[in-house]
mmCIF file of C-alpha atoms in Angstrom:
data_model
loop_
_atom_site.group_PDB
_atom_site.id
_atom_site.type_symbol
_atom_site.label_atom_id
_atom_site.label_comp_id
_atom_site.label_asym_id
_atom_site.label_seq_id
_atom_site.Cartn_x
_atom_site.Cartn_y
_atom_site.Cartn_z
ATOM 1 C CA MET G 1 -11.790 39.232 31.070
ATOM 2 C CA LYS G 2 -13.192 39.986 27.605
ATOM 3 C CA VAL G 3 -16.922 39.233 27.452
ATOM 4 C CA LEU G 4 -19.031 39.392 24.298
ATOM 5 C CA ILE G 5 -22.756 39.906 24.939
ATOM 6 C CA ALA G 6 -24.809 38.936 21.872
ATOM 7 C CA PRO G 7 -28.458 38.267 22.818
ATOM 8 C CA ASP G 8 -31.728 38.379 20.945
ATOM 9 C CA LYS G 9 -34.793 40.094 22.384
ATOM 10 C CA PHE G 10 -36.981 38.553 25.074
ATOM 11 C CA LYS G 11 -40.103 38.684 22.945
ATOM 12 C CA GLY G 12 -42.924 40.735 24.402
ATOM 13 C CA SER G 13 -40.741 41.870 27.278
ATOM 14 C CA LEU G 14 -37.261 43.248 26.549
ATOM 15 C CA SER G 15 -35.513 44.473 23.413
ATOM 16 C CA ALA G 16 -32.147 42.956 22.529
ATOM 17 C CA PHE G 17 -30.569 46.282 23.537
ATOM 18 C CA THR G 18 -32.116 46.174 27.020
ATOM 19 C CA VAL G 19 -31.125 42.531 27.409
ATOM 20 C CA ALA G 20 -27.513 43.371 26.540
ATOM 21 C CA ASP G 21 -27.454 46.342 28.930
ATOM 22 C CA SER G 22 -28.922 44.274 31.766
ATOM 23 C CA ILE G 23 -26.403 41.470 31.299
ATOM 24 C CA GLU G 24 -23.577 44.003 31.244
ATOM 25 C CA GLU G 25 -24.768 45.507 34.536
ATOM 26 C CA GLY G 26 -24.798 42.073 36.175
ATOM 27 C CA ILE G 27 -21.285 41.302 34.920
ATOM 28 C CA LEU G 28 -19.768 44.594 36.089
ATOM 29 C CA LYS G 29 -21.082 44.114 39.613
ATOM 30 C CA VAL G 30 -18.771 41.116 39.902
ATOM 31 C CA PHE G 31 -16.003 42.013 37.440
ATOM 32 C CA PRO G 32 -15.858 45.836 37.350
ATOM 33 C CA ASP G 33 -12.743 45.756 35.162
ATOM 34 C CA ALA G 34 -14.168 43.369 32.565
ATOM 35 C CA VAL G 35 -13.980 44.451 28.920
ATOM 36 C CA VAL G 36 -17.544 44.114 27.667
ATOM 37 C CA VAL G 37 -18.568 44.230 24.006
ATOM 38 C CA LYS G 38 -22.324 44.413 23.368
ATOM 39 C CA VAL G 39 -23.831 43.333 20.039
ATOM 40 C CA PRO G 40 -27.648 43.135 20.261
ATOM 41 C CA MET G 41 -28.752 40.512 17.732
ATOM 42 C CA ALA G 42 -31.733 39.421 15.657
ATOM 43 C CA ASP G 43 -32.399 36.403 13.447
ATOM 44 C CA GLY G 44 -34.555 37.905 10.719
ATOM 45 C CA GLY G 45 -37.614 38.620 12.834
ATOM 46 C CA GLU G 46 -38.656 41.693 14.770
ATOM 47 C CA GLY G 47 -35.689 43.749 15.901
ATOM 48 C CA THR G 48 -33.627 43.255 12.739
ATOM 49 C CA VAL G 49 -33.970 46.886 11.636
ATOM 50 C CA ALA G 50 -32.967 48.277 15.038
ATOM 51 C CA THR G 51 -30.006 45.902 15.303
ATOM 52 C CA LEU G 52 -28.522 46.738 11.917
ATOM 53 C CA VAL G 53 -29.125 50.489 12.124
ATOM 54 C CA ASN G 54 -27.538 50.526 15.578
ATOM 55 C CA VAL G 55 -24.469 48.512 14.587
ATOM 56 C CA MET G 56 -23.926 49.798 11.049
ATOM 57 C CA GLY G 57 -25.201 53.357 11.414
ATOM 58 C CA GLY G 58 -28.115 54.852 9.544
ATOM 59 C CA GLU G 59 -31.612 56.051 10.323
ATOM 60 C CA ILE G 60 -35.139 54.817 10.914
ATOM 61 C CA ILE G 61 -37.641 55.986 8.289
ATOM 62 C CA LYS G 62 -41.274 56.425 9.323
ATOM 63 C CA VAL G 63 -43.903 55.903 6.639
ATOM 64 C CA ARG G 64 -47.676 55.422 6.345
ATOM 65 C CA VAL G 65 -48.697 52.065 4.879
ATOM 66 C CA LYS G 66 -51.547 49.560 4.940
ATOM 67 C CA ASP G 67 -51.666 46.970 7.716
ATOM 68 C CA PRO G 68 -52.687 43.313 7.092
ATOM 69 C CA LEU G 69 -56.348 44.392 6.941
ATOM 70 C CA LEU G 70 -55.620 47.397 4.694
ATOM 71 C CA ARG G 71 -55.974 49.985 7.449
ATOM 72 C CA ASP G 72 -53.631 52.971 7.453
ATOM 73 C CA ILE G 73 -50.858 52.726 10.054
ATOM 74 C CA GLU G 74 -47.494 54.320 10.734
ATOM 75 C CA SER G 75 -44.741 51.848 9.971
ATOM 76 C CA PHE G 76 -40.963 52.016 9.596
ATOM 77 C CA TYR G 77 -37.842 50.617 7.994
ATOM 78 C CA GLY G 78 -34.134 51.409 8.145
ATOM 79 C CA ILE G 79 -31.688 52.938 5.699
ATOM 80 C CA LEU G 80 -28.061 52.184 6.498
ATOM 81 C CA ARG G 81 -25.229 54.682 6.465
ATOM 82 C CA ASP G 82 -24.356 53.926 2.833
ATOM 83 C CA ARG G 83 -27.758 55.431 1.845
ATOM 84 C CA ASN G 84 -28.159 52.554 -0.597
ATOM 85 C CA THR G 85 -29.213 49.695 1.702
ATOM 86 C CA ALA G 86 -32.729 49.405 3.100
ATOM 87 C CA VAL G 87 -33.523 47.036 5.962
ATOM 88 C CA ILE G 88 -37.187 46.077 6.085
ATOM 89 C CA GLU G 89 -39.134 43.980 8.585
ATOM 90 C CA MET G 90 -42.255 42.674 6.934
ATOM 91 C CA ALA G 91 -43.836 42.437 10.387
ATOM 92 C CA ALA G 92 -43.720 46.236 10.657
ATOM 93 C CA ALA G 93 -46.434 46.406 7.987
ATOM 94 C CA SER G 94 -47.867 42.888 7.743
ATOM 95 C CA GLY G 95 -47.157 41.435 11.165
ATOM 96 C CA LEU G 96 -49.311 39.368 13.471
ATOM 97 C CA TYR G 97 -48.709 41.775 16.359
ATOM 98 C CA LEU G 98 -50.677 44.446 14.477
ATOM 99 C CA LEU G 99 -53.904 42.466 14.862
ATOM 100 C CA LYS G 100 -56.160 41.739 17.793
ATOM 101 C CA GLU G 101 -57.014 38.116 18.435
ATOM 102 C CA HIS G 102 -60.441 38.295 16.770
ATOM 103 C CA GLU G 103 -58.953 39.989 13.689
ATOM 104 C CA LYS G 104 -56.592 37.161 12.755
ATOM 105 C CA ASN G 105 -57.701 35.620 9.465
ATOM 106 C CA PRO G 106 -55.110 34.578 6.837
ATOM 107 C CA MET G 107 -57.878 34.181 4.267
ATOM 108 C CA ILE G 108 -58.034 37.984 4.012
ATOM 109 C CA THR G 109 -54.795 39.400 5.447
ATOM 110 C CA THR G 110 -52.336 40.818 2.930
ATOM 111 C CA THR G 111 -48.661 41.704 2.487
ATOM 112 C CA TYR G 112 -49.586 44.867 0.557
ATOM 113 C CA GLY G 113 -48.018 47.105 3.222
ATOM 114 C CA THR G 114 -44.692 45.287 2.881
ATOM 115 C CA GLY G 115 -44.669 46.161 -0.803
ATOM 116 C CA GLN G 116 -45.332 49.790 0.132
ATOM 117 C CA LEU G 117 -42.253 49.790 2.378
ATOM 118 C CA ILE G 118 -40.146 48.465 -0.512
ATOM 119 C CA LYS G 119 -41.552 51.121 -2.857
ATOM 120 C CA ASP G 120 -40.812 53.930 -0.400
ATOM 121 C CA ALA G 121 -37.201 52.753 -0.101
ATOM 122 C CA LEU G 122 -36.937 52.653 -3.895
ATOM 123 C CA ASP G 123 -38.204 56.244 -4.008
ATOM 124 C CA ARG G 124 -35.421 57.235 -1.585
ATOM 125 C CA GLY G 125 -32.747 55.754 -3.819
ATOM 126 C CA CYS G 126 -32.125 52.373 -2.175
ATOM 127 C CA ARG G 127 -31.083 49.575 -4.489
ATOM 128 C CA LYS G 128 -29.938 46.972 -1.992
ATOM 129 C CA PHE G 129 -32.505 45.392 0.320
ATOM 130 C CA ILE G 130 -32.360 43.162 3.365
ATOM 131 C CA ILE G 131 -35.882 41.957 4.071
ATOM 132 C CA ALA G 132 -36.629 40.186 7.361
ATOM 133 C CA ILE G 133 -39.742 38.065 7.032
ATOM 134 C CA GLY G 134 -40.513 36.739 10.503
ATOM 135 C CA GLY G 135 -43.745 37.358 12.415
ATOM 136 C CA SER G 136 -46.254 37.542 9.569
ATOM 137 C CA ALA G 137 -50.038 37.664 9.850
ATOM 138 C CA THR G 138 -50.436 36.596 6.222
ATOM 139 C CA ASN G 139 -50.716 33.576 3.953
ATOM 140 C CA ASP G 140 -50.963 35.247 0.540
ATOM 141 C CA GLY G 141 -47.714 34.057 -1.038
ATOM 142 C CA GLY G 142 -46.524 37.636 -1.351
ATOM 143 C CA ALA G 143 -49.301 38.521 -3.797
ATOM 144 C CA GLY G 144 -50.209 41.663 -1.846
ATOM 145 C CA MET G 145 -46.578 42.774 -1.805
ATOM 146 C CA ALA G 146 -46.413 42.296 -5.570
ATOM 147 C CA MET G 147 -49.627 44.304 -6.068
ATOM 148 C CA ALA G 148 -48.118 47.272 -4.241
ATOM 149 C CA LEU G 149 -45.210 47.144 -6.700
ATOM 150 C CA GLY G 150 -47.412 47.115 -9.797
ATOM 151 C CA VAL G 151 -48.191 43.448 -10.445
ATOM 152 C CA ARG G 152 -51.774 42.612 -11.362
ATOM 153 C CA PHE G 153 -53.610 39.301 -10.895
ATOM 154 C CA TYR G 154 -56.656 38.453 -13.018
ATOM 155 C CA ASN G 155 -59.321 35.764 -12.834
ATOM 156 C CA LYS G 156 -60.739 33.857 -15.797
ATOM 157 C CA ASP G 157 -63.175 36.708 -16.496
ATOM 158 C CA GLY G 158 -60.380 39.225 -16.752
ATOM 159 C CA LYS G 159 -61.190 40.938 -13.483
ATOM 160 C CA GLU G 160 -58.587 41.678 -10.808
ATOM 161 C CA VAL G 161 -58.717 39.412 -7.762
ATOM 162 C CA GLY G 162 -58.869 40.699 -4.196
ATOM 163 C CA PHE G 163 -56.469 40.471 -1.264
ATOM 164 C CA GLY G 164 -55.553 37.563 0.998
ATOM 165 C CA GLY G 165 -54.830 33.860 0.869
ATOM 166 C CA GLY G 166 -58.449 33.100 0.100
ATOM 167 C CA GLU G 167 -58.207 34.832 -3.279
ATOM 168 C CA LEU G 168 -55.221 32.949 -4.661
ATOM 169 C CA SER G 169 -57.304 30.132 -6.159
ATOM 170 C CA LYS G 170 -59.052 32.674 -8.402
ATOM 171 C CA ILE G 171 -55.852 33.818 -10.098
ATOM 172 C CA TYR G 172 -55.721 32.781 -13.740
ATOM 173 C CA ARG G 173 -53.258 35.270 -15.232
ATOM 174 C CA ILE G 174 -50.282 37.184 -13.810
ATOM 175 C CA ASP G 175 -49.428 40.544 -15.393
ATOM 176 C CA VAL G 176 -46.010 41.969 -14.488
ATOM 177 C CA SER G 177 -45.898 44.567 -17.278
ATOM 178 C CA ASN G 178 -46.346 47.429 -14.806
ATOM 179 C CA ILE G 179 -44.030 46.172 -12.050
ATOM 180 C CA ASP G 180 -41.710 48.904 -10.777
ATOM 181 C CA LYS G 181 -38.917 49.096 -13.360
ATOM 182 C CA ARG G 182 -36.324 49.975 -10.714
ATOM 183 C CA ILE G 183 -36.546 46.459 -9.274
ATOM 184 C CA LYS G 184 -34.363 45.028 -12.032
ATOM 185 C CA ASP G 185 -31.470 47.182 -10.771
ATOM 186 C CA CYS G 186 -31.822 45.986 -7.166
ATOM 187 C CA GLU G 187 -30.435 43.209 -5.018
ATOM 188 C CA PHE G 188 -32.821 41.569 -2.555
ATOM 189 C CA LEU G 189 -31.516 39.421 0.293
ATOM 190 C CA VAL G 190 -34.184 37.784 2.435
ATOM 191 C CA ALA G 191 -33.495 36.983 6.072
ATOM 192 C CA CYS G 192 -35.648 34.105 7.269
ATOM 193 C CA ASP G 193 -35.329 31.764 10.224
ATOM 194 C CA VAL G 194 -37.334 28.839 8.826
ATOM 195 C CA SER G 195 -36.734 26.431 5.946
ATOM 196 C CA ASN G 196 -40.318 25.393 5.181
ATOM 197 C CA PRO G 197 -41.340 24.772 1.567
ATOM 198 C CA LEU G 198 -44.386 26.569 0.214
ATOM 199 C CA VAL G 199 -46.938 23.757 0.568
ATOM 200 C CA GLY G 200 -47.506 20.325 2.087
ATOM 201 C CA GLU G 201 -47.254 18.968 5.616
ATOM 202 C CA ASN G 202 -44.289 21.231 6.363
ATOM 203 C CA GLY G 203 -45.581 24.120 4.291
ATOM 204 C CA ALA G 204 -46.667 27.622 5.228
ATOM 205 C CA SER G 205 -50.357 26.908 5.769
ATOM 206 C CA LYS G 206 -50.213 23.719 7.807
ATOM 207 C CA VAL G 207 -47.326 24.690 10.067
ATOM 208 C CA TYR G 208 -48.053 28.366 10.673
ATOM 209 C CA GLY G 209 -51.648 28.898 9.564
ATOM 210 C CA PRO G 210 -53.253 28.047 12.924
ATOM 211 C CA GLN G 211 -51.254 30.674 14.839
ATOM 212 C CA LYS G 212 -52.495 33.244 12.330
ATOM 213 C CA GLY G 213 -56.125 32.390 12.989
ATOM 214 C CA ALA G 214 -56.759 29.601 10.472
ATOM 215 C CA THR G 215 -59.184 26.818 11.339
ATOM 216 C CA LYS G 216 -58.568 23.259 10.128
ATOM 217 C CA GLU G 217 -60.847 23.917 7.179
ATOM 218 C CA MET G 218 -59.025 27.154 6.369
ATOM 219 C CA VAL G 219 -55.657 25.427 6.515
ATOM 220 C CA GLU G 220 -56.671 22.953 3.802
ATOM 221 C CA ILE G 221 -58.019 25.733 1.587
ATOM 222 C CA LEU G 222 -54.975 27.920 2.095
ATOM 223 C CA ASP G 223 -52.593 25.067 1.295
ATOM 224 C CA LYS G 224 -54.410 24.269 -1.957
ATOM 225 C CA ASN G 225 -54.521 27.950 -2.866
ATOM 226 C CA LEU G 226 -50.796 28.366 -2.302
ATOM 227 C CA GLU G 227 -50.102 25.280 -4.410
ATOM 228 C CA HIS G 228 -52.186 26.751 -7.240
ATOM 229 C CA PHE G 229 -50.399 30.082 -6.911
ATOM 230 C CA GLY G 230 -46.978 28.451 -6.653
ATOM 231 C CA ARG G 231 -47.502 26.478 -9.858
ATOM 232 C CA LEU G 232 -48.566 29.636 -11.666
ATOM 233 C CA LEU G 233 -45.427 31.382 -10.443
ATOM 234 C CA GLU G 234 -43.170 28.523 -11.540
ATOM 235 C CA LYS G 235 -44.760 28.476 -14.984
ATOM 236 C CA HIS G 236 -44.708 32.263 -15.408
ATOM 237 C CA PHE G 237 -41.120 32.809 -14.234
ATOM 238 C CA ASN G 238 -39.766 29.433 -15.362
ATOM 239 C CA LYS G 239 -37.986 28.804 -12.080
ATOM 240 C CA ARG G 240 -38.174 26.395 -9.144
ATOM 241 C CA ILE G 241 -40.162 27.962 -6.299
ATOM 242 C CA ILE G 242 -42.562 25.632 -4.468
ATOM 243 C CA ASP G 243 -40.011 23.331 -2.831
ATOM 244 C CA VAL G 244 -37.259 25.900 -2.240
ATOM 245 C CA PRO G 245 -36.358 25.908 1.490
ATOM 246 C CA GLY G 246 -37.829 29.076 2.966
ATOM 247 C CA ALA G 247 -40.412 29.582 0.220
ATOM 248 C CA GLY G 248 -43.077 28.973 2.855
ATOM 249 C CA ALA G 249 -41.691 31.591 5.239
ATOM 250 C CA ALA G 250 -44.112 34.383 6.207
ATOM 251 C CA GLY G 251 -47.096 32.644 4.671
ATOM 252 C CA GLY G 252 -45.353 32.128 1.349
ATOM 253 C CA LEU G 253 -43.863 35.622 1.122
ATOM 254 C CA GLY G 254 -40.543 33.850 0.595
ATOM 255 C CA ALA G 255 -41.930 32.388 -2.632
ATOM 256 C CA GLY G 256 -43.258 35.756 -3.774
ATOM 257 C CA LEU G 257 -39.933 37.452 -3.160
ATOM 258 C CA ILE G 258 -38.107 34.763 -5.147
ATOM 259 C CA ALA G 259 -40.557 35.083 -8.011
ATOM 260 C CA PHE G 260 -41.164 38.818 -8.343
ATOM 261 C CA LEU G 261 -37.925 40.291 -6.972
ATOM 262 C CA ASN G 262 -35.466 37.510 -7.845
ATOM 263 C CA ALA G 263 -34.522 37.485 -4.157
ATOM 264 C CA ARG G 264 -32.020 35.207 -2.442
ATOM 265 C CA LEU G 265 -33.109 33.525 0.786
ATOM 266 C CA LYS G 266 -30.587 33.044 3.558
ATOM 267 C CA SER G 267 -30.658 32.233 7.260
ATOM 268 C CA GLY G 268 -31.423 35.456 9.090
ATOM 269 C CA ILE G 269 -28.895 34.879 11.838
ATOM 270 C CA GLU G 270 -26.163 34.190 9.256
ATOM 271 C CA ILE G 271 -26.911 37.475 7.500
ATOM 272 C CA ILE G 272 -26.812 39.437 10.743
ATOM 273 C CA MET G 273 -23.632 37.709 11.952
ATOM 274 C CA ASP G 274 -21.887 38.484 8.657
ATOM 275 C CA ILE G 275 -22.901 42.151 8.663
ATOM 276 C CA VAL G 276 -21.835 42.820 12.276
ATOM 277 C CA ASP G 277 -18.651 40.731 11.857
ATOM 278 C CA LEU G 278 -19.610 38.563 14.815
ATOM 279 C CA GLU G 279 -17.090 35.850 13.983
ATOM 280 C CA GLN G 280 -14.183 38.223 14.627
ATOM 281 C CA LYS G 281 -15.791 39.414 17.867
ATOM 282 C CA VAL G 282 -16.228 35.833 19.096
ATOM 283 C CA ARG G 283 -12.625 35.049 18.211
ATOM 284 C CA ASN G 284 -11.418 38.015 20.304
ATOM 285 C CA SER G 285 -13.495 37.128 23.384
ATOM 286 C CA ASP G 286 -12.807 34.986 26.429
ATOM 287 C CA LEU G 287 -16.486 34.288 27.077
ATOM 288 C CA VAL G 288 -19.726 34.779 25.140
ATOM 289 C CA ILE G 289 -23.157 35.441 26.636
ATOM 290 C CA THR G 290 -26.250 35.034 24.476
ATOM 291 C CA GLY G 291 -29.932 34.544 25.179
ATOM 292 C CA GLU G 292 -33.562 34.841 24.128
ATOM 293 C CA GLY G 293 -36.965 34.749 25.750
ATOM 294 C CA LYS G 294 -37.455 30.997 25.481
ATOM 295 C CA VAL G 295 -35.212 28.051 24.714
ATOM 296 C CA ASP G 296 -37.083 25.137 23.145
ATOM 297 C CA PHE G 297 -36.865 22.627 20.287
ATOM 298 C CA GLN G 298 -37.046 25.448 17.696
ATOM 299 C CA THR G 299 -33.944 27.173 19.049
ATOM 300 C CA ILE G 300 -31.479 24.996 17.136
ATOM 301 C CA PHE G 301 -33.204 25.714 13.809
ATOM 302 C CA GLY G 302 -31.606 29.004 12.788
ATOM 303 C CA LYS G 303 -32.348 31.057 15.887
ATOM 304 C CA THR G 304 -29.871 33.561 17.320
ATOM 305 C CA VAL G 305 -28.704 31.328 20.160
ATOM 306 C CA SER G 306 -27.887 28.432 17.843
ATOM 307 C CA GLY G 307 -25.971 30.598 15.388
ATOM 308 C CA ILE G 308 -23.810 32.053 18.138
ATOM 309 C CA ALA G 309 -23.323 28.645 19.746
ATOM 310 C CA LYS G 310 -21.913 27.227 16.525
ATOM 311 C CA LEU G 311 -19.428 30.088 16.222
ATOM 312 C CA CYS G 312 -18.316 29.546 19.808
ATOM 313 C CA LYS G 313 -17.807 25.851 19.169
ATOM 314 C CA LYS G 314 -15.732 26.674 16.094
ATOM 315 C CA TYR G 315 -13.344 28.787 18.178
ATOM 316 C CA ASN G 316 -13.620 26.759 21.383
ATOM 317 C CA LYS G 317 -15.099 29.641 23.371
ATOM 318 C CA PRO G 318 -17.371 29.056 26.391
ATOM 319 C CA CYS G 319 -20.903 30.204 25.622
ATOM 320 C CA ILE G 320 -23.608 30.788 28.222
ATOM 321 C CA ALA G 321 -27.269 31.234 27.274
ATOM 322 C CA ILE G 322 -29.590 33.164 29.593
ATOM 323 C CA THR G 323 -33.286 32.764 28.913
ATOM 324 C CA GLY G 324 -36.725 33.387 30.323
ATOM 325 C CA SER G 325 -37.794 29.760 30.236
ATOM 326 C CA ILE G 326 -36.241 26.438 29.262
ATOM 327 C CA ASP G 327 -38.219 23.746 27.454
ATOM 328 C CA GLU G 328 -35.360 21.901 25.780
ATOM 329 C CA GLU G 329 -31.632 22.376 26.216
ATOM 330 C CA ARG G 330 -29.773 19.131 25.535
ATOM 331 C CA GLN G 331 -29.497 19.714 21.787
ATOM 332 C CA LEU G 332 -27.895 23.091 22.479
ATOM 333 C CA TYR G 333 -25.020 21.463 24.337
ATOM 334 C CA LYS G 334 -24.210 19.480 21.211
ATOM 335 C CA ILE G 335 -23.879 22.585 19.030
ATOM 336 C CA GLY G 336 -21.738 24.709 21.338
ATOM 337 C CA ILE G 337 -23.669 26.036 24.349
ATOM 338 C CA THR G 338 -21.758 25.477 27.600
ATOM 339 C CA ALA G 339 -24.680 26.079 29.969
ATOM 340 C CA VAL G 340 -28.241 27.418 29.931
ATOM 341 C CA PHE G 341 -29.752 29.434 32.786
ATOM 342 C CA SER G 342 -33.294 30.663 33.329
ATOM 343 C CA ILE G 343 -33.879 34.050 34.947
ATOM 344 C CA ILE G 344 -36.824 32.672 36.947
ATOM 345 C CA ASP G 345 -35.798 32.491 40.623
ATOM 346 C CA LYS G 346 -39.088 31.496 42.256
ATOM 347 C CA PRO G 347 -42.559 30.233 41.303
ATOM 348 C CA MET G 348 -44.240 32.954 39.225
ATOM 349 C CA GLY G 349 -46.692 33.420 36.396
ATOM 350 C CA LEU G 350 -45.780 34.512 32.877
ATOM 351 C CA GLU G 351 -47.130 38.025 33.420
ATOM 352 C CA GLU G 352 -44.939 38.575 36.468
ATOM 353 C CA ALA G 353 -41.882 37.090 34.758
ATOM 354 C CA MET G 354 -42.282 39.371 31.757
ATOM 355 C CA ARG G 355 -42.955 42.427 33.917
ATOM 356 C CA ASP G 356 -39.858 41.877 36.060
ATOM 357 C CA ALA G 357 -37.626 40.435 33.329
ATOM 358 C CA GLU G 358 -35.061 43.238 33.422
ATOM 359 C CA VAL G 359 -34.444 42.928 37.168
ATOM 360 C CA LEU G 360 -34.459 39.132 37.015
ATOM 361 C CA LEU G 361 -31.953 39.190 34.180
ATOM 362 C CA LYS G 362 -29.527 41.417 36.089
ATOM 363 C CA LYS G 363 -29.744 39.222 39.188
ATOM 364 C CA SER G 364 -29.274 35.995 37.223
ATOM 365 C CA THR G 365 -26.242 37.368 35.429
ATOM 366 C CA GLU G 366 -24.701 38.474 38.702
ATOM 367 C CA ARG G 367 -25.203 34.988 40.193
ATOM 368 C CA ILE G 368 -23.622 33.328 37.146
ATOM 369 C CA PHE G 369 -20.571 35.562 37.289
ATOM 370 C CA ARG G 370 -20.145 35.107 41.030
ATOM 371 C CA VAL G 371 -19.724 31.402 40.296
ATOM 372 C CA ILE G 372 -17.290 32.236 37.501
ATOM 373 C CA LYS G 373 -15.330 34.427 39.910
ATOM 374 C CA VAL G 374 -15.009 31.618 42.442
ATOM 375 C CA LEU G 375 -13.794 29.251 39.753
ATOM 376 C CA LYS G 376 -11.401 31.864 38.398
ATOM 377 C CA ASP G 377 -9.979 32.558 41.875
ATOM 378 C CA PHE G 378 -9.731 28.838 42.573
ATOM 379 C CA ASP G 379 -7.858 28.286 39.336
#
């Protein structure tokens, strides 16, 4: 039996690598001679750097940057084996997980640290960039990122504006004369797992602002500010930005990357699957196991599980998803998932489930494959 294990992380609990190892252990208890191929996955959020460095070879670079509130922190990014490709997670510098609950405020948080990561990679000779933009704490349209790369924003009085989504309405003039000249020789590919436009009911502020600490009043202000900023960008760069799918990702960082770095936006899971040649691995497998921490209505919209499910459907391969909790599964069956299983085996709270996730995952996998063994023997 050839089994491909291609899971995402169980957020807040297990890395994709630990998930893959745990599933493998459960399989081998039942099928000790199984041929297991492990490909820990990511969809453009946290874990993208580790996944690509692990699969493609390379190294993790540690660097000091500013966090969303401009405090000094140690961050990281990856440089792949070719020494030319940098893999950056914006969350590593500008992510929501870097803030305590009372610190969340998209009116003042900035993507400046993300720009610092890009600059450091430029200094090390990288000219190809894969930027994962999930998990942001920001709503500044990428203005902070641009500032770190030399762009200046001025108000009507000719003074530079400050940081954060609350400052965008003050911008009157954009000056790119001092932007890092090396950018024009670079290729920027942006991995995002959402298709939201910059503004409106489905835009960055209204959909994601509340989880970043925005009140209802803040959401309205932030949306208007991003619209103002987006129109300035479209006028300055003479290109469509505001309604581009994904422009609203990471609080509008998608829009900023399109504008200032001429970046291309693509589904994160599609980028990762292409790089690790997942299609060939699915084709060569008898069975595929995937999973993530929670299966819900968002899963079908560009998440790891949905991307893998579609590949399995293409090649008529059975695909089992193992997850922490299940909110919605029926749509997954339509796109290629054969069955969905939760690791929860008794009534328990979230804290206990997350604490014991590794053990629960091994046990669940073993149970699933014991059933498979019976069916295989019966056949």
